[in-house]
Structure formats: structure tokens, C-alpha cells
Short mmCIF file of C-alpha atoms in Angstrom, two decimals:
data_model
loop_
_atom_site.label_atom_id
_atom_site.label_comp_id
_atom_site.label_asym_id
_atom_site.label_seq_id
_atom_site.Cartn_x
_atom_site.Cartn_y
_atom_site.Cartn_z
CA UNK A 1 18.03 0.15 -19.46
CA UNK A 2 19.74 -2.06 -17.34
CA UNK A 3 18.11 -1.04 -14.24
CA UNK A 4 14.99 -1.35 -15.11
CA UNK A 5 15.99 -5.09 -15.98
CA UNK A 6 17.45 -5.72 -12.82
CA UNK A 7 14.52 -4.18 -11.13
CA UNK A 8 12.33 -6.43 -12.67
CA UNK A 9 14.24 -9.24 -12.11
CA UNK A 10 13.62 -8.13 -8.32
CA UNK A 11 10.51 -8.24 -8.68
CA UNK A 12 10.10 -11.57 -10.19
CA UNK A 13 12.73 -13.18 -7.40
CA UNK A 14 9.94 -11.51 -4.83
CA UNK A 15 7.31 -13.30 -6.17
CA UNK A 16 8.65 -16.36 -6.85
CA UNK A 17 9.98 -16.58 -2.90
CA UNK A 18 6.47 -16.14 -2.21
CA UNK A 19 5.53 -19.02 -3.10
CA UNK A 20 3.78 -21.64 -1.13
CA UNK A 21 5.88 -24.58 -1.58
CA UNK A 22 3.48 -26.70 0.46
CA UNK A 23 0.33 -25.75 -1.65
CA UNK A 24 2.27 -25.55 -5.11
CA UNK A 25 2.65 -29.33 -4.50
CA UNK A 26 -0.31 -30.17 -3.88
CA UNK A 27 -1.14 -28.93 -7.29
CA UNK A 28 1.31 -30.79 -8.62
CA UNK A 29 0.26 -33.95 -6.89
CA UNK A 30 -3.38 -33.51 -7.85
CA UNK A 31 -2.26 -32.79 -11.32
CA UNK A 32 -0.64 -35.87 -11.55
CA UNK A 33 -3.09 -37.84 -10.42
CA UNK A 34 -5.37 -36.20 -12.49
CA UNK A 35 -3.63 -37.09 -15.52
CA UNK A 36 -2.76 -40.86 -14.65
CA UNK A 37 -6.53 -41.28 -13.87
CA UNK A 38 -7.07 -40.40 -17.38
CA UNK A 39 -8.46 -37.29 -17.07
CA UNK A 40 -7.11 -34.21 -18.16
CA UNK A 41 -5.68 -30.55 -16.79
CA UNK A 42 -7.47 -27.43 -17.72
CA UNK A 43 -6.66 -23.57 -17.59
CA UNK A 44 -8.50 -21.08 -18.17
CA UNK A 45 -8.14 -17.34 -18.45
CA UNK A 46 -8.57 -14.31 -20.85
CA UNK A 47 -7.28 -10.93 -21.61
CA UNK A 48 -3.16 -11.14 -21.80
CA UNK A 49 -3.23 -14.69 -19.88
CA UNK A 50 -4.65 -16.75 -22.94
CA UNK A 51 -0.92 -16.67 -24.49
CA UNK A 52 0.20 -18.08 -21.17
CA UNK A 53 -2.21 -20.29 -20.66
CA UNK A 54 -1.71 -21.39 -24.89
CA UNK A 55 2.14 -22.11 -23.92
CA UNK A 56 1.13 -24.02 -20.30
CA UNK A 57 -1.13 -26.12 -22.96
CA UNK A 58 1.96 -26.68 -25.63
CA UNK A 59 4.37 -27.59 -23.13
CA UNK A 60 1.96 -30.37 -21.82
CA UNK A 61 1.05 -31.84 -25.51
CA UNK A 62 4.37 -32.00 -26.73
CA UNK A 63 5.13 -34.50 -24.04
CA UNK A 64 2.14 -36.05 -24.27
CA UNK A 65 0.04 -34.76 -21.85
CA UNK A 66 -3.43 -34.06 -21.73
CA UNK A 67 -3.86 -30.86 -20.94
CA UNK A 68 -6.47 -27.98 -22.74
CA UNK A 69 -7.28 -24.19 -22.46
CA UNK A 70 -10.53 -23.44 -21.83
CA UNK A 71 -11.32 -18.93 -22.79
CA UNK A 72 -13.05 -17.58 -20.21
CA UNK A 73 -15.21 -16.11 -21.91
CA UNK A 74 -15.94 -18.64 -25.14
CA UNK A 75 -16.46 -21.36 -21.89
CA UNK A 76 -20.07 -20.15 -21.58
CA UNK A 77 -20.98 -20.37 -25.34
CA UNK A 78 -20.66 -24.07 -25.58
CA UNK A 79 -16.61 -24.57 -25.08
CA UNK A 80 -17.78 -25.97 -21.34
CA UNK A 81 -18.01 -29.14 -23.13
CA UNK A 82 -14.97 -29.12 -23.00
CA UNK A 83 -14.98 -30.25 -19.52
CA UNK A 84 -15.36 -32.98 -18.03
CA UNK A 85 -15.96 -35.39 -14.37
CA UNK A 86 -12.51 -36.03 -12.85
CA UNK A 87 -10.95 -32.83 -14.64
CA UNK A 88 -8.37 -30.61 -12.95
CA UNK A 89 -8.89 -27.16 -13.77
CA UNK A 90 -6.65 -23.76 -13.07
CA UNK A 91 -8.00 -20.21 -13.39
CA UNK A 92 -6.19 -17.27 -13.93
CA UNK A 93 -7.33 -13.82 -12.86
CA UNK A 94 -4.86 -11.19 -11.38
CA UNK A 95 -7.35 -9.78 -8.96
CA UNK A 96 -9.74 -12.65 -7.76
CA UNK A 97 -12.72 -10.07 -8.91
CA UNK A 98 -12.92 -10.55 -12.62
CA UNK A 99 -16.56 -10.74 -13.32
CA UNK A 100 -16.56 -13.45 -16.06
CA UNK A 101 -14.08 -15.25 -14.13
CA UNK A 102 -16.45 -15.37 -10.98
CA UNK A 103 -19.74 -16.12 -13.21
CA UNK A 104 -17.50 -19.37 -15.03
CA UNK A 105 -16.24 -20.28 -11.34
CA UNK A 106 -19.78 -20.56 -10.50
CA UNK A 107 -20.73 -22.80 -13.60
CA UNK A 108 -18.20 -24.89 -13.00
CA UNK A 109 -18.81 -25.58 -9.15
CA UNK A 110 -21.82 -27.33 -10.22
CA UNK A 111 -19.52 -30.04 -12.24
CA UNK A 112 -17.62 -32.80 -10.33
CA UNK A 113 -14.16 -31.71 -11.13
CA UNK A 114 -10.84 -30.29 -8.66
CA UNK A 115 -11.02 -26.67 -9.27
CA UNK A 116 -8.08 -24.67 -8.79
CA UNK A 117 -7.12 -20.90 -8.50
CA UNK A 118 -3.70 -18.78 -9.32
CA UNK A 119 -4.39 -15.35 -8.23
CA UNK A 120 -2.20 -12.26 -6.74
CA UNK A 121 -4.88 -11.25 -4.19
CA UNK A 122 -4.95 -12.97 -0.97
CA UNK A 123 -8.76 -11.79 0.04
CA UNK A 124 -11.03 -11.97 -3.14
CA UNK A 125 -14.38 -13.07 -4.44
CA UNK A 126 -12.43 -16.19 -6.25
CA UNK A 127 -10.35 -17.33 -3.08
CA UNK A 128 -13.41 -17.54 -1.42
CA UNK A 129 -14.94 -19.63 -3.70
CA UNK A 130 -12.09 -21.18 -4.72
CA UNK A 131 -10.05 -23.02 -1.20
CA UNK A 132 -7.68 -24.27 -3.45
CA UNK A 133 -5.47 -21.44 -4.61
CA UNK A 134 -2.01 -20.52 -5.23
CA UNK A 135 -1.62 -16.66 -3.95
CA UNK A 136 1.54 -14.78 -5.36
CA UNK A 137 2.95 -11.34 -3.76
CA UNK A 138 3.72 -9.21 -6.37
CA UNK A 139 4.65 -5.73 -5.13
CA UNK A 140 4.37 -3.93 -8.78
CA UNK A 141 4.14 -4.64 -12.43
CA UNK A 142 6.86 -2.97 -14.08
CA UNK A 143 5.14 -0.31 -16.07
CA UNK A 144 5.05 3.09 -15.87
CA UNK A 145 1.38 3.01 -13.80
CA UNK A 146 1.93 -0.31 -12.68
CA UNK A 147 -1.00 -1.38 -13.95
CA UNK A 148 -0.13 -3.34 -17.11
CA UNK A 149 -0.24 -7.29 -17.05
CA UNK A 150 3.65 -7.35 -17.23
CA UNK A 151 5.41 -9.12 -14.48
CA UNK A 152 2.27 -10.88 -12.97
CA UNK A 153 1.30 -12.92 -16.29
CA UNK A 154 5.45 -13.61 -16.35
CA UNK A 155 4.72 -15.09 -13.31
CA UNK A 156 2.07 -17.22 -14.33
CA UNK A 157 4.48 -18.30 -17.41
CA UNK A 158 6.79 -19.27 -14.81
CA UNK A 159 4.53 -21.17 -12.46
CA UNK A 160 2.50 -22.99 -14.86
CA UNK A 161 5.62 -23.84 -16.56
CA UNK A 162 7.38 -24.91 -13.93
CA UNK A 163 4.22 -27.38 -12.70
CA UNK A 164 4.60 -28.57 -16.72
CA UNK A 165 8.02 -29.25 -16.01
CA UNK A 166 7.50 -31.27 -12.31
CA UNK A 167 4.91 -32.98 -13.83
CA UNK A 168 7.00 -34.62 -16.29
CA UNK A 169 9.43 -35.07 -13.65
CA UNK A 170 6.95 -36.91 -11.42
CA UNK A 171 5.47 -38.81 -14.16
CA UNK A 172 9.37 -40.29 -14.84
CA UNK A 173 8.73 -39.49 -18.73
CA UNK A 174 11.46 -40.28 -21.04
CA UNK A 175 12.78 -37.89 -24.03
CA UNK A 176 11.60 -41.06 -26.24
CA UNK A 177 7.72 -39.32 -26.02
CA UNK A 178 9.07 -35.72 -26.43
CA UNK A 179 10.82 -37.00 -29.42
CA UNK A 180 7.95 -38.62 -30.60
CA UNK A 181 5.98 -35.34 -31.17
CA UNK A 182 8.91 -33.79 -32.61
CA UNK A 183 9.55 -34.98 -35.56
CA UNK A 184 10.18 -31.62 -37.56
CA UNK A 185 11.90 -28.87 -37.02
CA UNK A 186 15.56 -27.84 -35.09
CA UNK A 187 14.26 -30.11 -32.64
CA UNK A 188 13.85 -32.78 -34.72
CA UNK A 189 17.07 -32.73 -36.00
CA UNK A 190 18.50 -32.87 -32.71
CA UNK A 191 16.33 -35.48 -31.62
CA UNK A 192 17.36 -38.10 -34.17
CA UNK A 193 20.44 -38.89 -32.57
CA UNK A 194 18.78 -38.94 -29.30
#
């Protein structure tokens, strides 16, 4: 059982080094500006990414930041309202080629926002649509057919969460704000001597 932890843990380190720094921070950047020109960060995804893209979203609010999900498929029956001029928003799709993916990219071209893309394919329908894209090499998913959305929506838990993190960082926020959304819980406990 070990092994196949390890392995995966190779896999993830792969990925990760993979990573354009250069273009990753030009997320972040935008992102940031984004948020301190009042406007707010959007991702959007479906299948197994919508409880990555719910914990990108929690992160942000419990510091304070605006940030929303946006289903890919619910976008199209009214949630695009959702969106707005001067928005930042991030799709998810493994491939580049899911269909509802490429028919919301398409809606959403036609709206003055910064439209991003984090994808594992490096030539797809969506990185031509979309030039601004984060592309990550991920040599298998750590199933039996590798197939599953295992390691590559781990790795869009860890990217997303890491830009949550930088943005914070970037934004010089203090634990005062965290602490202000926590007033309940373990964390809240902790916090009151903070």
C-alpha cells in the first residue's frame, strides 16, 4: 500500500515541477488586481472538479475574498449572471475538449472579463481559445485504467490552493480578517487568543 502512495506522490512532484512559474504568476498578479479593483475571481468546472473548485471558493471567503464558483453547466441556465465586467475567471477541464466547457468559453468571450484556463493538454480546443492557460504534465492518474479524475483534480486542489494562499500573501492580509470569519468552531477557539 505504500507503494502505491509513494508512486503517487511521484506523480504529483511531476506535475507540480511542471509548472510554469512565469505564467502561474501572472495569474496571481491578475488575480490580485482583479480583486483590489473590486471585482471578483471566478472558477468554473463540473464533474469531480466542482468539490475543488467549492474549496478554491471557501479558502477565498474565509479571508475575505471575493471569489465564486460558477457550474459549468447551471452557467447557461441563468447562473451567468453571476458574472460580471472586470471579472477574473478560471476554467477547469482535464482535456481542453469538454463540450460544455467549450460552448460556456464561447459565451463568455463575448463578456469583458480576463478569462483564464487550467488544463492538462497542451494542444486543445480550450488553449486555443483560451491564450491564457496554465498547462500541467501529468503522466497518469493513479487508477487502475488511468482514467479516473484522481491525481489531476489533486492537482487542481493544489494549484488553486496555492494561488488562494499567494494571494493572501500578496494582498499582506492579517489573521485579524481570517479571525473575523471564524468565530465558531476549533478555529475559533484558537483564534481568541490570537
Amino acid at each position: 500500500m505504500i507503494t502505491y502512495f509513494e508512486k503517487q506522490l511521484e506523480e504529483i512532484s511531476h506535475s507540480i515541477h511542471s509548472l510554469d512559474l512565469e505564467v502561474f504568476h501572472q495569474l496571481l498578479n491578475e488575480s490580485v488586481d482583479t480583486l483590489r479593483e473590486g471585482h471578483k475571481i471566478i472558477v468554473s468546472g463540473l464533474g469531480k472538479n466542482v468539490p475543488i473548485c467549492d474549496k478554491f471558493v471557501g479558502s477565498m471567503v474565509s479571508m475575505g475574498l471575493d471569489a465564486y464558483f460558477l457550474h459549468t453547466n447551471s452557467a447557461v441556465h441563468g447562473d451567468m449572471g453571476l458574472v460580471k465586467n472586470g471579472d477574473l475567471v478560471i476554467i477547469l477541464t482535464k482535456s481542453g475538449e469538454t463540450s460544455e466547457s467549450i460552448y460556456l468559453t464561447g459565451l463568455l468571450k463575448e463578456r469583458r472579463i480576463n478569462l483564464w484556463l487550467l488544463t492538462f493538454v497542451s494542444e486543445s480546443t480550450l488553449t486555443r481559445e483560451i491564450p491564457k492557460h496554465i498547462v500541467l504534465d501529468l503522466v497518469h492518474e493513479g487508477d487502475m485504467w488511468n482514467i479516473m479524475p484522481n491525481n489531476s483534480t489533486t492537482m487542481n486542489l493544489i494549484v488553486l490552493q496555492g494561488l488562494a494562499m499567494m494571494i493572501a500573501k500578496e494582498m499582506n492580509l492579517d489573521i485579524g480578517q481570517f479571525k473575523r470569519n471564524h468565530p465558531g468552531g476549533h478555529i475559533g477557539e484558537v483564534l481568541k487568543h490570537a
